Amino acid sequence: MTDLMEEATLAADLGAALALGVILPSSNRVVERATEARLAGLPAAACYARVPYGAMLKGESYDESVFLAAADLLAEAGVAALCWNATRGAALGFAPDEHLCAAVTCRIGLPMVTTALAARERIRRAGHRRLGLVVQGGPDEADLVRARFARAGIAIGSAAALGITENRLAAAVTPSRLALAAREAATGAGAVLIWSTNLPGWRLPPALDGVPLLDATTIGTEALLDAAGLPGA
């Protein structure tokens, strides 16, 4: 009888929870963990769909068919909003993310956000004049991200590049190593942006040595909560 009561309670809790759709790259091992930690205690539950890391692009834009298929599946779970929680958008420039959101919303009639667009908005709103940057790849990746953000009117100064070339391995970076990189990037910066949803930035404090940390994965999740009608939850 006790087991049946517990199962009924769990079912009722799940039924009352607002469903949130999260799309992430196939090689990512962080987004789900970070999302579940953020949603703990909230009346919301995440549903996940993965897209192939090596086959989600078509030239300098997304292969939208891949994302539309993922969105269709998440819509079947009754999600209230969707988020593409990945940083690929800023490497392409922000326009592909804007087009992707429009395509998904047109297809399934639900709001969609992305980490890249949410980061651009949050940084602008906060008024950070100069950012430090942490990327999982090498100096070339840092330069590309710096250029993309510059075109959006956001200045990036110092950058720390971790030299990781295989996306899956970024999840193995320890919080202490990541904190060291963030401190390196903080020179002259009003905030430090950890720009990979496969780095464990969500495990770090909101600030290091008084410098705010902006974690890409957390930014995407916060934007999803806003889109689903749970701002500041």
Coordinates of N, CA and C in Angstrom, one line a residue:
M1 N 0.8 -1.2 0.0 CA 0.0 0.0 0.0 C 0.9 1.3 0.0
T2 N 1.9 1.2 0.8 CA 2.8 2.4 0.9 C 3.5 2.7 -0.5
D3 N 3.9 1.6 -1.1 CA 4.5 1.8 -2.5 C 3.6 2.4 -3.5
L4 N 2.3 1.9 -3.4 CA 1.3 2.4 -4.3 C 1.0 3.9 -4.0
M5 N 1.0 4.3 -2.8 CA 0.8 5.7 -2.4 C 1.9 6.6 -2.9
E6 N 3.2 6.1 -2.7 CA 4.3 6.8 -3.2 C 4.3 7.0 -4.7
E7 N 3.9 5.9 -5.4 CA 3.9 6.0 -6.8 C 2.8 7.0 -7.3
A8 N 1.7 7.0 -6.6 CA 0.6 8.0 -6.9 C 1.0 9.4 -6.6
T9 N 1.8 9.6 -5.6 CA 2.3 11.0 -5.3 C 3.2 11.4 -6.3
L10 N 4.2 10.5 -6.7 CA 5.1 10.9 -7.8 C 4.4 11.2 -9.1
A11 N 3.4 10.4 -9.4 CA 2.7 10.7 -10.6 C 2.0 12.0 -10.6
A12 N 1.4 12.3 -9.4 CA 0.7 13.6 -9.3 C 1.7 14.8 -9.4
D13 N 2.8 14.6 -8.8 CA 3.8 15.7 -8.9 C 4.3 15.9 -10.3
L14 N 4.5 14.8 -11.0 CA 5.0 14.9 -12.4 C 3.9 15.5 -13.3
G15 N 2.6 15.2 -13.0 CA 1.6 15.7 -13.8 C 1.4 17.2 -13.6
A16 N 1.7 17.7 -12.4 CA 1.5 19.1 -12.1 C 2.7 19.9 -12.5
A17 N 3.8 19.3 -12.8 CA 5.0 20.0 -13.2 C 4.9 20.6 -14.6
L18 N 5.4 21.8 -14.8 CA 5.5 22.4 -16.2 C 6.6 21.7 -16.9
A19 N 6.4 21.2 -18.1 CA 7.4 20.5 -18.9 C 8.2 21.5 -19.7
L20 N 9.5 21.4 -19.7 CA 10.4 22.2 -20.4 C 11.2 21.4 -21.4
G21 N 11.3 21.9 -22.6 CA 12.1 21.1 -23.7 C 13.5 21.6 -23.8
V22 N 14.4 20.7 -23.7 CA 15.8 21.1 -23.9 C 16.5 20.3 -25.0
I23 N 17.0 21.0 -25.9 CA 17.8 20.3 -27.0 C 19.3 20.6 -26.8
L24 N 20.1 19.5 -26.9 CA 21.5 19.6 -26.6 C 22.3 18.8 -27.6
P25 N 23.6 19.1 -27.7 CA 24.4 18.3 -28.7 C 24.6 16.9 -28.2
S26 N 24.8 15.9 -29.1 CA 24.9 14.5 -28.7 C 26.1 14.2 -27.8
S27 N 27.2 15.0 -27.9 CA 28.4 14.7 -27.1 C 28.4 15.4 -25.8
N28 N 27.3 16.1 -25.5 CA 27.3 16.9 -24.2 C 26.9 16.0 -23.0
R29 N 27.7 16.2 -21.9 CA 27.5 15.4 -20.7 C 27.2 16.3 -19.5
V30 N 26.9 17.6 -19.7 CA 26.8 18.5 -18.6 C 25.3 19.1 -18.6
V31 N 24.7 19.4 -19.7 CA 23.5 20.2 -19.7 C 22.4 19.5 -18.9
E32 N 22.2 18.2 -19.0 CA 21.2 17.6 -18.2 C 21.4 17.7 -16.7
R33 N 22.6 17.5 -16.3 CA 23.0 17.6 -14.9 C 22.8 19.0 -14.3
A34 N 23.2 20.0 -15.1 CA 23.1 21.4 -14.7 C 21.6 21.8 -14.6
T35 N 20.9 21.3 -15.6 CA 19.4 21.7 -15.7 C 18.7 21.1 -14.5
E36 N 18.9 19.8 -14.2 CA 18.3 19.2 -13.1 C 18.6 19.8 -11.8
A37 N 19.8 20.3 -11.6 CA 20.2 21.0 -10.4 C 19.5 22.3 -10.3
R38 N 19.3 23.0 -11.4 CA 18.6 24.3 -11.4 C 17.1 24.1 -11.1
L39 N 16.5 23.1 -11.6 CA 15.1 22.9 -11.5 C 14.7 22.2 -10.2
A40 N 15.7 21.8 -9.4 CA 15.3 21.1 -8.1 C 14.4 22.0 -7.2
G41 N 13.3 21.5 -6.8 CA 12.4 22.2 -6.0 C 11.4 23.1 -6.7
L42 N 11.5 23.2 -8.0 CA 10.6 24.0 -8.8 C 9.5 23.1 -9.4
P43 N 8.4 23.8 -9.7 CA 7.3 23.0 -10.3 C 7.5 22.8 -11.8
A44 N 8.6 22.3 -12.2 CA 9.0 22.2 -13.6 C 9.8 20.9 -13.8
A45 N 9.7 20.3 -14.9 CA 10.5 19.1 -15.2 C 11.0 19.2 -16.7
A46 N 12.2 18.8 -16.9 CA 12.8 19.0 -18.2 C 12.7 17.7 -19.0
C47 N 12.4 17.8 -20.3 CA 12.4 16.7 -21.2 C 13.6 17.0 -22.2
Y48 N 14.3 16.0 -22.6 CA 15.6 16.3 -23.4 C 15.5 15.6 -24.8
A49 N 16.2 16.3 -25.7 CA 16.4 15.7 -27.0 C 17.8 16.0 -27.5
R50 N 18.5 15.1 -28.1 CA 19.8 15.3 -28.5 C 19.8 15.4 -30.1
V51 N 20.7 16.3 -30.6 CA 21.0 16.3 -32.0 C 22.4 16.0 -32.3
P52 N 22.7 15.4 -33.4 CA 24.1 14.9 -33.7 C 25.1 16.1 -33.8
Y53 N 26.1 16.0 -33.0 CA 27.1 17.1 -32.9 C 27.8 17.3 -34.3
G54 N 28.0 16.2 -35.0 CA 28.8 16.3 -36.2 C 27.9 16.5 -37.4
A55 N 26.6 16.6 -37.3 CA 25.8 16.7 -38.5 C 24.6 17.7 -38.3
M56 N 24.8 18.7 -37.4 CA 23.7 19.6 -37.2 C 23.9 20.9 -37.9
L57 N 25.0 21.0 -38.7 CA 25.3 22.2 -39.4 C 25.2 22.0 -40.9
K58 N 24.8 23.0 -41.6 CA 24.8 23.0 -43.0 C 25.5 24.3 -43.5
G59 N 26.9 24.2 -43.8 CA 27.7 25.3 -44.1 C 27.8 26.2 -42.8
E60 N 27.4 27.5 -43.0 CA 27.5 28.5 -41.9 C 26.2 28.7 -41.2
S61 N 25.3 27.7 -41.3 CA 24.0 27.7 -40.6 C 23.7 26.4 -40.1
Y62 N 22.5 26.3 -39.4 CA 22.1 25.0 -38.9 C 21.4 24.2 -40.0
D63 N 21.4 22.9 -39.9 CA 20.5 22.0 -40.6 C 19.2 22.0 -39.8
E64 N 18.3 22.8 -40.2 CA 17.1 23.0 -39.4 C 16.3 21.7 -39.3
S65 N 16.4 20.9 -40.3 CA 15.6 19.6 -40.3 C 15.9 18.8 -39.0
V66 N 17.1 18.8 -38.6 CA 17.6 18.0 -37.4 C 16.9 18.6 -36.2
F67 N 16.8 19.9 -36.1 CA 16.2 20.6 -34.9 C 14.7 20.5 -34.9
L68 N 14.1 20.5 -36.1 CA 12.7 20.4 -36.2 C 12.2 19.0 -35.8
A69 N 13.0 18.0 -36.1 CA 12.6 16.7 -35.7 C 12.7 16.6 -34.2
A70 N 13.7 17.2 -33.6 CA 13.8 17.1 -32.1 C 12.7 17.9 -31.5
A71 N 12.3 19.1 -32.1 CA 11.2 19.9 -31.5 C 9.9 19.2 -31.6
D72 N 9.7 18.4 -32.7 CA 8.4 17.7 -32.9 C 8.3 16.6 -31.7
L73 N 9.4 16.0 -31.4 CA 9.4 15.0 -30.4 C 9.1 15.6 -29.0
L74 N 9.7 16.7 -28.7 CA 9.5 17.4 -27.5 C 8.1 17.9 -27.3
A75 N 7.6 18.4 -28.5 CA 6.2 18.9 -28.4 C 5.2 17.8 -28.0
E76 N 5.5 16.5 -28.4 CA 4.7 15.4 -28.0 C 4.7 15.2 -26.5
A77 N 5.7 15.7 -25.8 CA 5.8 15.6 -24.4 C 5.0 16.7 -23.7
G78 N 4.5 17.6 -24.5 CA 3.7 18.7 -23.9 C 4.5 19.8 -23.3
V79 N 5.7 20.1 -23.8 CA 6.5 21.1 -23.2 C 5.9 22.5 -23.5
A80 N 6.3 23.4 -22.6 CA 5.7 24.8 -22.7 C 6.6 25.7 -23.5
A81 N 7.9 25.4 -23.6 CA 8.9 26.2 -24.3 C 10.1 25.3 -24.5
L82 N 11.0 25.7 -25.4 CA 12.2 24.9 -25.8 C 13.4 25.8 -25.7
C83 N 14.6 25.2 -25.4 CA 15.9 25.8 -25.4 C 16.9 25.0 -26.2
W84 N 17.6 25.6 -27.1 CA 18.8 25.0 -27.7 C 20.0 25.4 -26.8
N85 N 20.3 24.5 -25.8 CA 21.3 24.8 -24.8 C 22.7 24.4 -25.3
A86 N 23.3 25.2 -26.1 CA 24.6 25.0 -26.7 C 25.1 26.4 -27.2
T87 N 26.4 26.4 -27.3 CA 27.1 27.7 -27.6 C 27.5 27.8 -29.1
R88 N 27.0 26.9 -29.9 CA 27.4 26.9 -31.3 C 27.0 28.2 -32.0
G89 N 25.8 28.8 -31.5 CA 25.3 29.9 -32.2 C 26.3 31.1 -32.3
A90 N 27.0 31.4 -31.2 CA 27.9 32.5 -31.2 C 29.1 32.2 -32.2
A91 N 29.5 31.0 -32.4 CA 30.5 30.6 -33.3 C 30.1 30.9 -34.7
L92 N 28.8 30.7 -35.0 CA 28.3 31.0 -36.3 C 27.9 32.5 -36.6
G93 N 27.7 33.2 -35.5 CA 27.1 34.5 -35.5 C 25.7 34.3 -35.0
F94 N 25.0 35.3 -34.6 CA 23.7 35.1 -33.9 C 22.6 34.9 -34.8
A95 N 22.7 35.3 -36.1 CA 21.6 35.2 -37.0 C 21.0 33.8 -37.2
P96 N 21.9 32.8 -37.3 CA 21.4 31.4 -37.4 C 20.5 31.0 -36.2
D97 N 20.9 31.4 -35.0 CA 20.0 31.1 -33.9 C 18.7 31.8 -34.0
E98 N 18.6 33.0 -34.5 CA 17.4 33.7 -34.6 C 16.5 33.0 -35.6
H99 N 17.1 32.6 -36.7 CA 16.3 31.8 -37.8 C 15.8 30.5 -37.2
L100 N 16.7 29.8 -36.4 CA 16.3 28.6 -35.9 C 15.1 28.7 -34.9
C101 N 15.1 29.7 -34.1 CA 14.0 29.9 -33.2 C 12.7 30.2 -33.9
A102 N 12.8 31.0 -35.0 CA 11.6 31.3 -35.8 C 11.1 30.1 -36.5
A103 N 12.0 29.2 -37.0 CA 11.5 28.0 -37.7 C 10.8 27.1 -36.7
V104 N 11.4 26.9 -35.5 CA 10.8 26.0 -34.6 C 9.4 26.5 -34.1
T105 N 9.4 27.8 -33.8 CA 8.1 28.4 -33.3 C 7.0 28.3 -34.4
C106 N 7.4 28.5 -35.7 CA 6.5 28.4 -36.8 C 6.0 27.0 -36.9
R107 N 6.9 26.0 -36.7 CA 6.5 24.6 -36.8 C 5.6 24.1 -35.8
I108 N 5.9 24.4 -34.5 CA 5.2 23.7 -33.4 C 4.4 24.7 -32.5
G109 N 4.5 26.0 -32.8 CA 3.7 27.0 -32.1 C 4.2 27.3 -30.7
L110 N 5.4 27.0 -30.3 CA 5.9 27.2 -29.0 C 7.1 28.1 -29.0
P111 N 7.3 28.9 -27.9 CA 8.5 29.7 -27.9 C 9.8 28.9 -27.8
M112 N 10.8 29.4 -28.4 CA 12.1 28.8 -28.3 C 13.2 29.8 -28.1
V113 N 14.1 29.5 -27.2 CA 15.3 30.3 -26.9 C 16.5 29.5 -27.2
T114 N 17.7 30.3 -27.2 CA 19.0 29.6 -27.3 C 19.9 30.2 -26.4
T115 N 20.9 29.5 -26.0 CA 22.0 30.0 -25.1 C 22.6 31.2 -25.7
A116 N 23.0 31.2 -26.9 CA 23.7 32.3 -27.6 C 22.9 33.6 -27.5
L117 N 21.6 33.5 -27.9 CA 20.8 34.7 -27.9 C 20.5 35.2 -26.5
A118 N 20.3 34.3 -25.6 CA 20.1 34.7 -24.2 C 21.3 35.3 -23.6
A119 N 22.5 34.8 -23.9 CA 23.7 35.5 -23.4 C 23.9 36.9 -24.0
R120 N 23.6 37.0 -25.3 CA 23.7 38.4 -25.9 C 22.8 39.4 -25.1
E121 N 21.6 38.9 -24.9 CA 20.6 39.8 -24.2 C 21.0 40.1 -22.8
R122 N 21.5 39.1 -22.1 CA 21.8 39.2 -20.7 C 23.0 40.2 -20.5
I123 N 24.0 40.0 -21.4 CA 25.2 40.8 -21.3 C 24.9 42.3 -21.6
R124 N 24.1 42.5 -22.6 CA 23.7 43.8 -22.9 C 22.9 44.5 -21.8
R125 N 21.9 43.7 -21.2 CA 21.1 44.2 -20.2 C 21.9 44.6 -18.9
A126 N 22.9 43.7 -18.6 CA 23.8 44.0 -17.4 C 24.7 45.1 -17.6
G127 N 25.0 45.5 -18.9 CA 25.8 46.6 -19.2 C 27.3 46.4 -19.0
H128 N 27.7 45.1 -19.1 CA 29.1 44.8 -18.9 C 29.9 45.4 -20.1
R129 N 30.9 46.2 -19.8 CA 31.6 46.9 -20.9 C 32.7 46.0 -21.5
R130 N 33.2 45.1 -20.7 CA 34.3 44.3 -21.2 C 34.2 42.9 -20.5
L131 N 34.2 41.9 -21.2 CA 34.2 40.5 -20.7 C 35.5 39.8 -20.8
G132 N 35.7 38.9 -19.8 CA 36.7 37.9 -19.9 C 36.0 36.7 -20.5
L133 N 36.8 35.8 -21.1 CA 36.2 34.7 -21.8 C 37.0 33.4 -21.5
V134 N 36.3 32.3 -21.3 CA 36.8 31.0 -21.2 C 36.2 30.1 -22.3
V135 N 37.0 29.5 -23.1 CA 36.5 28.5 -24.1 C 37.2 27.2 -23.9
Q136 N 36.6 26.1 -24.4 CA 37.2 24.8 -24.2 C 38.2 24.5 -25.3
G137 N 38.2 25.2 -26.4 CA 39.1 24.9 -27.5 C 40.4 25.8 -27.4
G138 N 41.0 26.1 -28.5 CA 42.2 26.8 -28.6 C 42.1 28.3 -28.8
P139 N 43.2 29.0 -29.0 CA 43.1 30.4 -29.3 C 42.3 30.8 -30.5
D140 N 42.3 30.0 -31.5 CA 41.5 30.3 -32.7 C 40.0 30.4 -32.3
E141 N 39.5 29.5 -31.5 CA 38.1 29.5 -31.1 C 37.8 30.8 -30.3
A142 N 38.8 31.1 -29.4 CA 38.6 32.4 -28.6 C 38.5 33.6 -29.5
D143 N 39.3 33.6 -30.5 CA 39.3 34.8 -31.5 C 38.0 34.8 -32.2
L144 N 37.5 33.6 -32.6 CA 36.3 33.6 -33.4 C 35.1 34.1 -32.5
V145 N 35.0 33.6 -31.3 CA 33.9 34.0 -30.4 C 34.0 35.5 -30.1
R146 N 35.3 36.0 -29.9 CA 35.5 37.4 -29.6 C 35.0 38.2 -30.8
A147 N 35.2 37.8 -32.0 CA 34.8 38.5 -33.2 C 33.3 38.5 -33.4
R148 N 32.7 37.4 -33.1 CA 31.2 37.3 -33.2 C 30.5 38.2 -32.2
F149 N 31.0 38.2 -31.0 CA 30.4 39.1 -29.9 C 30.7 40.5 -30.3
A150 N 31.8 40.8 -30.8 CA 32.2 42.2 -31.2 C 31.2 42.8 -32.2
R151 N 30.7 41.9 -33.1 CA 29.8 42.4 -34.1 C 28.4 42.6 -33.5
A152 N 28.2 42.0 -32.3 CA 27.0 42.3 -31.6 C 27.1 43.4 -30.6
G153 N 28.3 44.1 -30.6 CA 28.5 45.3 -29.8 C 29.0 44.9 -28.4
I154 N 29.5 43.7 -28.2 CA 30.0 43.2 -26.9 C 31.5 43.0 -27.0
A155 N 32.2 43.7 -26.1 CA 33.7 43.6 -26.2 C 34.2 42.5 -25.3
I156 N 35.1 41.7 -25.8 CA 35.8 40.7 -25.0 C 37.3 41.0 -25.0
G157 N 37.8 41.0 -23.8 CA 39.2 41.3 -23.6 C 40.0 40.0 -23.4
S158 N 40.5 39.7 -22.2 CA 41.3 38.5 -22.0 C 40.5 37.2 -22.2
A159 N 41.2 36.2 -22.7 CA 40.6 34.9 -22.9 C 41.5 33.8 -22.4
A160 N 40.9 32.8 -21.9 CA 41.6 31.6 -21.5 C 41.1 30.4 -22.3
A161 N 42.0 29.8 -23.1 CA 41.6 28.7 -23.9 C 42.1 27.4 -23.4
L162 N 41.3 26.4 -23.1 CA 41.7 25.2 -22.4 C 42.3 24.2 -23.4
G163 N 42.2 24.4 -24.7 CA 42.9 23.5 -25.6 C 42.2 22.1 -25.8
I164 N 40.9 22.0 -25.5 CA 40.2 20.7 -25.7 C 39.6 20.7 -27.1
T165 N 40.0 19.7 -27.8 CA 39.5 19.6 -29.2 C 38.3 18.6 -29.4
E166 N 38.1 17.8 -28.5 CA 36.9 16.8 -28.6 C 35.9 17.3 -27.6
N167 N 34.7 17.6 -28.1 CA 33.7 18.2 -27.2 C 33.4 17.4 -26.0
R168 N 33.3 16.1 -26.1 CA 32.9 15.2 -25.0 C 33.8 15.4 -23.8
L169 N 35.1 15.7 -24.1 CA 36.1 15.7 -23.0 C 36.0 17.0 -22.2
A170 N 35.3 18.0 -22.7 CA 35.2 19.2 -21.9 C 34.5 19.0 -20.6
A171 N 33.6 18.0 -20.5 CA 32.9 17.7 -19.3 C 33.8 17.1 -18.2
A172 N 35.0 16.7 -18.6 CA 35.9 16.2 -17.6 C 36.8 17.2 -16.9
V173 N 36.7 18.5 -17.3 CA 37.4 19.6 -16.7 C 36.9 19.7 -15.3
T174 N 37.8 19.8 -14.3 CA 37.5 19.9 -12.9 C 37.1 21.4 -12.6
P175 N 36.2 21.6 -11.6 CA 35.8 22.9 -11.3 C 37.1 23.8 -10.9
S176 N 38.1 23.2 -10.2 CA 39.3 23.9 -9.8 C 40.0 24.4 -11.0
R177 N 40.2 23.6 -12.1 CA 40.8 24.0 -13.3 C 40.1 25.1 -14.0
L178 N 38.7 24.9 -14.0 CA 37.9 25.9 -14.6 C 38.0 27.3 -13.9
A179 N 38.0 27.2 -12.6 CA 38.1 28.5 -11.8 C 39.4 29.1 -12.1
L180 N 40.5 28.4 -12.2 CA 41.8 29.0 -12.5 C 41.8 29.7 -13.9
A181 N 41.1 29.1 -14.9 CA 41.0 29.7 -16.2 C 40.2 31.0 -16.1
A182 N 39.1 30.9 -15.3 CA 38.3 32.1 -15.1 C 39.0 33.3 -14.5
R183 N 39.9 33.0 -13.5 CA 40.7 34.0 -12.9 C 41.7 34.6 -13.9
E184 N 42.2 33.7 -14.8 CA 43.1 34.2 -15.8 C 42.4 35.1 -16.8
A185 N 41.2 34.9 -17.1 CA 40.4 35.7 -18.0 C 39.8 36.9 -17.4
A186 N 39.9 37.0 -16.1 CA 39.2 38.1 -15.4 C 40.0 39.4 -15.4
T187 N 41.2 39.5 -15.9 CA 42.0 40.7 -15.9 C 41.3 41.8 -16.7
G188 N 41.0 42.9 -16.0 CA 40.4 44.0 -16.7 C 38.9 43.8 -17.1
A189 N 38.3 42.8 -16.6 CA 36.9 42.4 -17.1 C 35.9 42.7 -16.0
G190 N 34.7 43.1 -16.5 CA 33.6 43.3 -15.5 C 32.9 42.0 -15.2
A191 N 33.1 41.0 -16.0 CA 32.5 39.7 -15.8 C 33.2 38.7 -16.7
V192 N 33.2 37.4 -16.3 CA 33.8 36.4 -17.1 C 32.7 35.4 -17.7
L193 N 32.8 35.2 -19.0 CA 31.8 34.3 -19.6 C 32.5 33.0 -19.9
I194 N 31.9 31.9 -19.3 CA 32.4 30.6 -19.6 C 31.5 30.0 -20.7
W195 N 32.2 30.0 -21.9 CA 31.4 29.8 -23.1 C 31.5 28.4 -23.7
S196 N 30.9 27.5 -22.9 CA 30.7 26.1 -23.4 C 29.7 25.5 -22.5
T197 N 28.7 24.8 -23.0 CA 27.7 24.2 -22.2 C 28.2 22.8 -21.8
N198 N 29.4 22.4 -22.2 CA 30.0 21.1 -21.8 C 31.1 21.3 -20.8
L199 N 31.3 22.6 -20.3 CA 32.2 22.8 -19.2 C 31.3 23.0 -17.9
P200 N 31.8 22.5 -16.8 CA 31.0 22.5 -15.6 C 31.0 23.9 -14.9
G201 N 30.7 24.9 -15.6 CA 30.6 26.3 -15.0 C 29.5 26.4 -13.9
W202 N 28.5 25.6 -14.1 CA 27.4 25.6 -13.1 C 27.8 25.2 -11.7
R203 N 29.0 24.6 -11.6 CA 29.5 24.1 -10.3 C 30.3 25.2 -9.6
L204 N 30.6 26.3 -10.3 CA 31.3 27.4 -9.7 C 30.4 28.4 -9.0
P205 N 31.0 29.2 -8.1 CA 30.1 30.2 -7.4 C 29.7 31.3 -8.4
P206 N 28.8 32.2 -8.1 CA 28.3 33.2 -9.0 C 29.4 34.3 -9.3
A207 N 30.4 34.4 -8.4 CA 31.5 35.3 -8.6 C 32.8 34.7 -8.1
L208 N 33.9 35.1 -8.7 CA 35.3 34.8 -8.2 C 36.0 36.0 -7.9
D209 N 36.5 36.2 -6.7 CA 37.3 37.4 -6.4 C 36.5 38.7 -6.7
G210 N 35.2 38.6 -6.6 CA 34.4 39.8 -6.8 C 34.0 40.0 -8.3
V211 N 34.5 39.1 -9.2 CA 34.1 39.3 -10.6 C 33.0 38.3 -10.9
P212 N 31.9 38.7 -11.4 CA 30.8 37.8 -11.8 C 31.1 36.8 -12.8
L213 N 30.6 35.6 -12.6 CA 30.8 34.5 -13.6 C 29.5 34.3 -14.3
L214 N 29.6 34.2 -15.6 CA 28.4 34.0 -16.5 C 28.6 32.6 -17.1
D215 N 27.8 31.6 -16.6 CA 27.9 30.3 -17.1 C 26.9 30.0 -18.3
A216 N 27.4 29.6 -19.4 CA 26.6 29.4 -20.6 C 25.4 28.5 -20.3
T217 N 25.6 27.4 -19.7 CA 24.5 26.4 -19.5 C 23.4 27.1 -18.6
T218 N 23.8 27.7 -17.6 CA 22.9 28.4 -16.7 C 22.1 29.5 -17.4
I219 N 22.8 30.2 -18.2 CA 22.1 31.3 -19.0 C 21.0 30.7 -19.9
G220 N 21.3 29.6 -20.5 CA 20.3 29.0 -21.3 C 19.1 28.5 -20.5
T221 N 19.3 27.9 -19.4 CA 18.2 27.4 -18.5 C 17.4 28.5 -18.0
E222 N 18.0 29.6 -17.6 CA 17.3 30.8 -17.1 C 16.4 31.4 -18.2
A223 N 16.9 31.4 -19.4 CA 16.1 31.9 -20.5 C 14.9 31.0 -20.8
L224 N 15.1 29.7 -20.6 CA 14.0 28.7 -20.8 C 12.9 28.9 -19.8
L225 N 13.3 29.1 -18.5 CA 12.4 29.4 -17.5 C 11.5 30.6 -17.8
D226 N 12.2 31.7 -18.2 CA 11.5 32.9 -18.6 C 10.5 32.7 -19.7
A227 N 10.9 31.9 -20.7 CA 10.1 31.7 -21.9 C 8.9 30.8 -21.5
A228 N 9.0 30.0 -20.5 CA 7.9 29.1 -20.0 C 7.0 29.8 -19.0
G229 N 7.4 31.0 -18.6 CA 6.5 31.7 -17.7 C 6.9 31.6 -16.2
L230 N 8.2 31.2 -16.0 CA 8.7 31.0 -14.6 C 9.9 31.9 -14.4
P231 N 9.8 33.2 -14.7 CA 10.9 34.1 -14.5 C 11.3 34.2 -13.1
G232 N 12.7 34.2 -12.8 CA 13.2 34.3 -11.5 C 12.9 33.2 -10.6
A233 N 12.4 32.0 -11.2 CA 12.1 30.9 -10.3 C 13.3 30.3 -9.7

